[in-house]
């Protein structure tokens, strides 16, 4: 090849790259409450890259992180209306609208991360994702969110007595309000974005979340005591608007689903790394982390929560199937 020809070929190749980079025929807008770099945000970005590749650059994903599109409860409604195409949310804010999502949101339902992965990657996980389609949504895949524990600005908590009468923020789900009540404390449901200032001003004593959220939200700056009671292991879920989904060809739907499923593996790896890094940062800041805690009374206190929420036979079956997973 002559020099001129090879330059020409190189120019054509880069022009083709530019075209393919800007050739998104469909751009799916995706919402996340977390900041850029958080494992869920990076998980959806990875999904977008895979999707772009498998569709020859036709379908792209644009992630709006840091609650740019709103707080979770509002973005769920917007996703149902087709204003937002994709949404990475906790299972919690779905509890009041999709009963099946209450099951993986029950306190102490999972015995370990392994148990949770086996459940979510199997039939039970598929059935719970399937339940979204009756609510104008398509459940695509699950992401990790570790386990949630209480943090507060007042004192180290080691027993149920310590929790008594304290005020904690929970996600906007009746199940979590009752969970905190069953432990003898008071729950205030509120959007994630209001928690920092509410702790700072003393409207609430604290909240509950996993290591990366406690750290990235800055809540650890205003709530210095973190008690690892690990009462919840609520998975994250990536959903798509049914309206956006219905606009795709069956082949493109398959590509979206495949990319979403494949991104779970990426997210789980990032999650494990971030969990360790967040813990290190919080400990280095001098926060008091309470690990020496007997979880048995916490677990026993949750029985009335199960009695109140697991009433339908279908939910009872889901709980039994989860418990039966080795
Ligand atoms: C985080 C979760 C968010 C959000 C938040 C909250 O762990 O990743 O989606 O639900 O908790 O407590 O509102």
Coordinates of C-alpha atoms and ligand atoms in Angstrom, one line a residue:
X1 CA 0.0 0.0 0.0
X2 CA 1.4 3.5 -0.9
X3 CA 1.8 6.1 1.8
X4 CA -1.1 8.1 0.5
X5 CA -3.3 5.1 0.4
X6 CA -2.5 4.1 3.9
X7 CA -3.2 7.6 5.2
X8 CA -6.5 7.5 3.3
X9 CA -7.4 4.2 4.8
X10 CA -6.5 5.4 8.3
X11 CA -8.7 8.5 7.8
X12 CA -11.6 6.5 6.6
X13 CA -11.3 4.1 9.5
X14 CA -11.3 7.0 12.0
X15 CA -14.2 8.6 10.2
X16 CA -16.1 5.3 10.5
X17 CA -15.4 5.3 14.2
X18 CA -16.7 8.8 14.6
X19 CA -19.8 7.9 12.7
X20 CA -20.4 4.8 14.8
X21 CA -19.8 6.7 18.0
X22 CA -22.4 9.2 17.1
X23 CA -24.7 6.8 15.2
X24 CA -26.9 5.9 18.2
X25 CA -30.3 5.5 16.7
X26 CA -31.8 4.9 20.1
X27 CA -30.5 6.4 23.3
X28 CA -31.9 4.9 26.5
X29 CA -31.8 7.4 29.4
X30 CA -31.0 5.8 32.7
X31 CA -31.5 7.1 36.2
X32 CA -29.4 6.5 39.4
X33 CA -29.5 8.2 42.7
X34 CA -25.8 7.5 43.3
X35 CA -22.8 9.7 42.2
X36 CA -20.6 8.9 39.2
X37 CA -18.2 6.1 40.0
X38 CA -20.6 4.3 42.3
X39 CA -20.8 0.5 41.4
X40 CA -24.4 0.7 40.3
X41 CA -23.7 3.7 38.0
X42 CA -20.6 1.9 36.5
X43 CA -22.7 -1.3 36.1
X44 CA -25.2 0.5 33.9
X45 CA -22.4 2.2 32.0
X46 CA -20.9 -1.3 31.4
X47 CA -24.3 -2.5 30.2
X48 CA -24.4 0.5 27.7
X49 CA -21.0 -0.3 26.3
X50 CA -21.9 -4.0 25.7
X51 CA -25.2 -3.0 24.1
X52 CA -23.5 -0.5 21.9
X53 CA -21.1 -3.2 20.8
X54 CA -23.7 -5.9 20.1
X55 CA -26.0 -3.6 18.2
X56 CA -23.2 -2.1 16.1
X57 CA -23.5 1.2 17.8
X58 CA -27.3 1.6 17.2
X59 CA -28.4 1.5 20.8
X60 CA -26.7 3.6 23.5
X61 CA -27.3 4.2 27.2
X62 CA -26.9 7.5 28.9
X63 CA -26.6 7.4 32.6
X64 CA -27.9 10.3 34.7
X65 CA -26.3 9.8 38.0
X66 CA -26.6 11.8 41.3
X67 CA -30.4 11.9 41.2
X68 CA -30.3 14.3 38.3
X69 CA -33.6 12.9 37.1
X70 CA -35.1 13.0 40.6
X71 CA -35.5 10.9 43.8
X72 CA -36.1 7.2 43.4
X73 CA -39.9 7.2 44.1
X74 CA -40.5 9.9 41.5
X75 CA -38.2 8.3 38.9
X76 CA -40.1 5.0 39.2
X77 CA -43.3 6.8 38.2
X78 CA -41.5 8.5 35.4
X79 CA -40.2 5.1 34.2
X80 CA -43.7 3.7 34.3
X81 CA -44.8 6.6 32.1
X82 CA -42.0 6.1 29.7
X83 CA -40.3 9.5 30.4
X84 CA -37.2 7.6 31.7
X85 CA -36.2 4.4 29.8
X86 CA -34.0 2.6 32.4
X87 CA -33.8 2.9 36.1
X88 CA -31.4 1.4 38.6
X89 CA -33.2 1.4 42.0
X90 CA -33.3 -0.5 45.2
X91 CA -36.1 -3.0 45.6
X92 CA -37.3 -1.0 48.6
X93 CA -39.2 1.8 46.8
X94 CA -41.1 -0.8 44.8
X95 CA -42.5 -2.5 47.9
X96 CA -45.7 -0.5 48.1
X97 CA -46.6 -1.1 44.5
X98 CA -45.2 -4.6 43.7
X99 CA -45.9 -7.1 46.5
X100 CA -43.4 -9.6 45.3
X101 CA -40.5 -7.1 45.9
X102 CA -41.3 -7.2 49.6
X103 CA -39.9 -10.8 49.8
X104 CA -36.3 -10.0 49.1
X105 CA -36.7 -6.9 51.2
X106 CA -37.7 -8.8 54.3
X107 CA -35.2 -8.5 57.3
X108 CA -32.8 -11.4 57.6
X109 CA -34.3 -13.3 54.6
X110 CA -30.9 -14.0 53.1
X111 CA -28.3 -16.0 55.1
X112 CA -25.3 -14.7 53.2
X113 CA -24.3 -13.0 50.0
X114 CA -23.8 -16.5 48.4
X115 CA -27.4 -17.4 49.4
X116 CA -28.7 -14.2 47.9
X117 CA -26.8 -14.7 44.7
X118 CA -28.1 -18.3 44.3
X119 CA -31.7 -17.1 45.0
X120 CA -31.5 -14.2 42.6
X121 CA -29.7 -16.0 39.8
X122 CA -32.3 -18.9 40.0
X123 CA -36.0 -19.4 39.5
X124 CA -37.1 -17.3 42.4
X125 CA -35.1 -14.3 41.1
X126 CA -36.6 -14.7 37.7
X127 CA -40.2 -14.9 39.1
X128 CA -39.7 -11.7 41.1
X129 CA -38.3 -9.9 38.0
X130 CA -41.3 -11.2 36.1
X131 CA -43.7 -9.5 38.5
X132 CA -42.6 -6.0 37.3
X133 CA -44.3 -6.5 34.0
X134 CA -47.8 -6.2 35.5
X135 CA -46.7 -2.7 36.6
X136 CA -45.6 -1.1 33.3
X137 CA -42.0 -2.1 33.9
X138 CA -39.6 -4.8 32.8
X139 CA -37.3 -6.3 35.4
X140 CA -33.9 -6.7 33.7
X141 CA -31.4 -7.8 36.3
X142 CA -30.2 -7.5 39.9
X143 CA -27.1 -5.8 41.3
X144 CA -25.5 -6.1 44.7
X145 CA -26.1 -3.8 47.6
X146 CA -24.4 -5.6 50.5
X147 CA -26.3 -5.5 53.8
X148 CA -27.8 -2.5 55.6
X149 CA -27.2 -1.5 59.2
X150 CA -28.1 1.3 61.5
X151 CA -26.0 4.5 61.9
X152 CA -26.7 7.4 64.1
X153 CA -25.3 10.7 65.5
X154 CA -26.1 10.0 69.2
X155 CA -24.5 6.9 70.7
X156 CA -23.1 3.4 70.1
X157 CA -26.0 0.9 69.7
X158 CA -25.4 -2.7 70.8
X159 CA -28.8 -3.8 72.0
X160 CA -32.5 -3.4 71.2
X161 CA -32.8 -1.3 74.4
X162 CA -30.3 1.2 72.9
X163 CA -32.5 1.6 69.8
X164 CA -35.7 2.2 71.8
X165 CA -37.3 5.5 71.0
X166 CA -34.7 6.6 68.5
X167 CA -35.7 8.1 65.2
X168 CA -34.4 6.6 61.9
X169 CA -35.0 7.4 58.3
X170 CA -36.1 4.5 56.1
X171 CA -36.8 4.2 52.4
X172 CA -40.3 5.0 51.3
X173 CA -41.8 1.5 52.0
X174 CA -44.3 0.6 54.7
X175 CA -42.4 -2.6 55.3
X176 CA -39.4 -0.7 56.5
X177 CA -41.5 1.6 58.7
X178 CA -42.9 -1.5 60.5
X179 CA -39.5 -3.1 60.6
X180 CA -38.0 -0.2 62.6
X181 CA -41.2 -0.1 64.7
X182 CA -40.8 -3.8 65.6
X183 CA -37.3 -3.0 66.9
X184 CA -38.8 -0.4 69.2
X185 CA -37.6 2.7 67.3
X186 CA -39.4 5.2 65.2
X187 CA -39.2 5.4 61.4
X188 CA -39.5 8.4 59.2
X189 CA -39.7 7.5 55.5
X190 CA -38.0 10.1 53.3
X191 CA -36.1 10.5 50.1
X192 CA -32.4 9.6 50.2
X193 CA -31.3 13.2 49.2
X194 CA -32.9 14.6 52.4
X195 CA -31.1 12.3 54.9
X196 CA -27.8 14.2 55.3
X197 CA -29.4 17.5 56.4
X198 CA -32.1 15.7 58.5
X199 CA -29.4 14.1 60.6
X200 CA -27.4 17.3 60.7
X201 CA -30.3 19.3 62.0
X202 CA -31.5 16.6 64.4
X203 CA -34.8 15.9 62.6
X204 CA -33.7 12.3 62.8
X205 CA -31.1 10.5 64.8
X206 CA -29.8 8.4 62.0
X207 CA -30.6 6.1 59.1
X208 CA -29.6 2.7 57.8
X209 CA -27.6 1.6 54.8
X210 CA -24.6 -0.3 53.4
X211 CA -21.0 0.8 53.6
X212 CA -20.7 2.4 50.2
X213 CA -23.9 4.5 50.7
X214 CA -23.0 5.5 54.2
X215 CA -19.7 6.7 52.9
X216 CA -20.5 8.2 49.4
X217 CA -23.6 10.1 50.7
X218 CA -21.4 11.7 53.4
X219 CA -23.8 10.4 56.1
X220 CA -20.8 9.1 57.9
X221 CA -19.7 12.7 58.5
X222 CA -22.9 13.5 60.5
X223 CA -23.6 10.0 62.0
X224 CA -20.5 8.7 63.7
X225 CA -21.8 5.4 65.1
X226 CA -22.4 2.5 62.8
X227 CA -23.8 -0.8 64.3
X228 CA -23.4 -3.8 62.0
X229 CA -26.7 -5.6 62.8
X230 CA -27.1 -6.3 59.0
X231 CA -30.9 -6.4 59.2
X232 CA -31.5 -6.1 55.5
X233 CA -29.9 -7.4 52.3
X234 CA -32.1 -5.6 49.8
X235 CA -30.9 -6.2 46.2
X236 CA -30.7 -3.4 43.6
X237 CA -32.7 -3.9 40.5
X238 CA -32.4 -2.5 36.9
X239 CA -35.7 -2.0 35.3
X240 CA -36.9 -0.7 32.0
X241 CA -40.0 1.2 31.1
X242 CA -42.4 -1.1 29.4
X243 CA -43.3 1.7 27.0
X244 CA -39.6 2.0 25.9
X245 CA -39.3 -1.8 25.8
X246 CA -42.3 -2.2 23.5
X247 CA -40.8 0.2 21.0
X248 CA -37.8 -2.2 20.4
X249 CA -37.7 -5.1 18.0
X250 CA -37.6 -8.6 19.6
X251 CA -33.9 -8.8 18.6
X252 CA -33.1 -5.5 20.3
X253 CA -35.1 -6.5 23.4
X254 CA -32.9 -9.6 23.6
X255 CA -29.7 -7.5 23.2
X256 CA -30.9 -5.2 26.0
X257 CA -31.6 -8.1 28.3
X258 CA -28.3 -9.8 27.5
X259 CA -26.3 -6.7 28.2
X260 CA -28.1 -6.1 31.4
X261 CA -27.6 -9.6 32.6
X262 CA -23.9 -9.5 31.7
X263 CA -23.4 -6.2 33.5
X264 CA -24.4 -7.9 36.8
X265 CA -21.1 -9.7 36.9
X266 CA -19.2 -6.4 36.4
X267 CA -21.2 -4.7 39.1
X268 CA -20.7 -7.5 41.6
X269 CA -17.0 -7.2 41.2
X270 CA -17.0 -3.4 41.6
X271 CA -19.3 -3.7 44.5
X272 CA -16.9 -6.0 46.5
X273 CA -14.1 -3.6 45.9
X274 CA -16.1 -0.5 46.8
X275 CA -17.4 -2.1 50.0
X276 CA -13.9 -2.6 51.3
X277 CA -12.8 0.8 50.2
X278 CA -15.7 2.6 51.8
X279 CA -15.2 0.7 55.1
X280 CA -11.6 1.7 55.1
X281 CA -12.4 5.4 54.5
X282 CA -15.1 5.4 57.3
X283 CA -12.8 3.7 59.8
X284 CA -9.9 6.1 58.9
X285 CA -12.3 9.0 59.6
X286 CA -12.5 7.7 63.2
X287 CA -16.1 6.6 63.2
X288 CA -17.1 4.1 65.9
X289 CA -18.1 0.8 64.2
X290 CA -19.9 -1.6 66.5
X291 CA -19.4 -5.2 65.4
X292 CA -19.8 -7.0 68.7
X293 CA -23.5 -7.4 68.6
X294 CA -25.9 -10.3 69.2
X295 CA -28.2 -10.5 66.2
X296 CA -30.6 -13.0 67.7
X297 CA -32.9 -10.6 69.5
X298 CA -33.0 -8.4 66.3
X299 CA -34.1 -11.5 64.3
X300 CA -36.7 -12.5 66.8
X301 CA -38.2 -9.0 66.9
X302 CA -38.8 -9.3 63.1
X303 CA -41.4 -12.1 63.4
X304 CA -44.4 -9.8 63.5
X305 CA -43.1 -8.1 60.3
X306 CA -43.2 -11.4 58.5
X307 CA -46.6 -12.1 59.9
X308 CA -47.9 -8.8 58.6
X309 CA -46.4 -8.8 55.2
X310 CA -46.2 -12.5 54.2
X311 CA -49.9 -13.2 54.1
X312 CA -50.8 -14.2 50.5
X313 CA -50.1 -17.8 49.6
X314 CA -47.9 -16.6 46.7
X315 CA -45.6 -14.6 49.0
X316 CA -45.5 -17.5 51.5
X317 CA -44.4 -19.7 48.7
X318 CA -41.6 -17.3 47.7
X319 CA -40.3 -17.1 51.2
X320 CA -40.4 -20.9 51.5
X321 CA -38.5 -21.3 48.2
X322 CA -35.9 -18.8 49.3
X323 CA -35.4 -20.6 52.6
X324 CA -35.1 -23.9 50.8
X325 CA -32.2 -22.7 48.6
X326 CA -29.0 -24.2 50.1
Ligands
LIG1 C1 -28.9 2.6 48.7 C2 -29.5 2.2 47.3 C3 -30.2 3.3 46.7 C4 -31.2 4.0 47.6 C5 -30.6 4.2 49.0 C6 -31.7 4.7 50.0 O1 -28.3 1.6 49.3 O2 -28.4 1.8 46.5 O3 -30.8 2.9 45.5 O4 -32.3 3.1 47.7 O5 -30.0 3.1 49.5 O6 -31.6 4.3 51.2 O7 -32.6 5.4 49.6

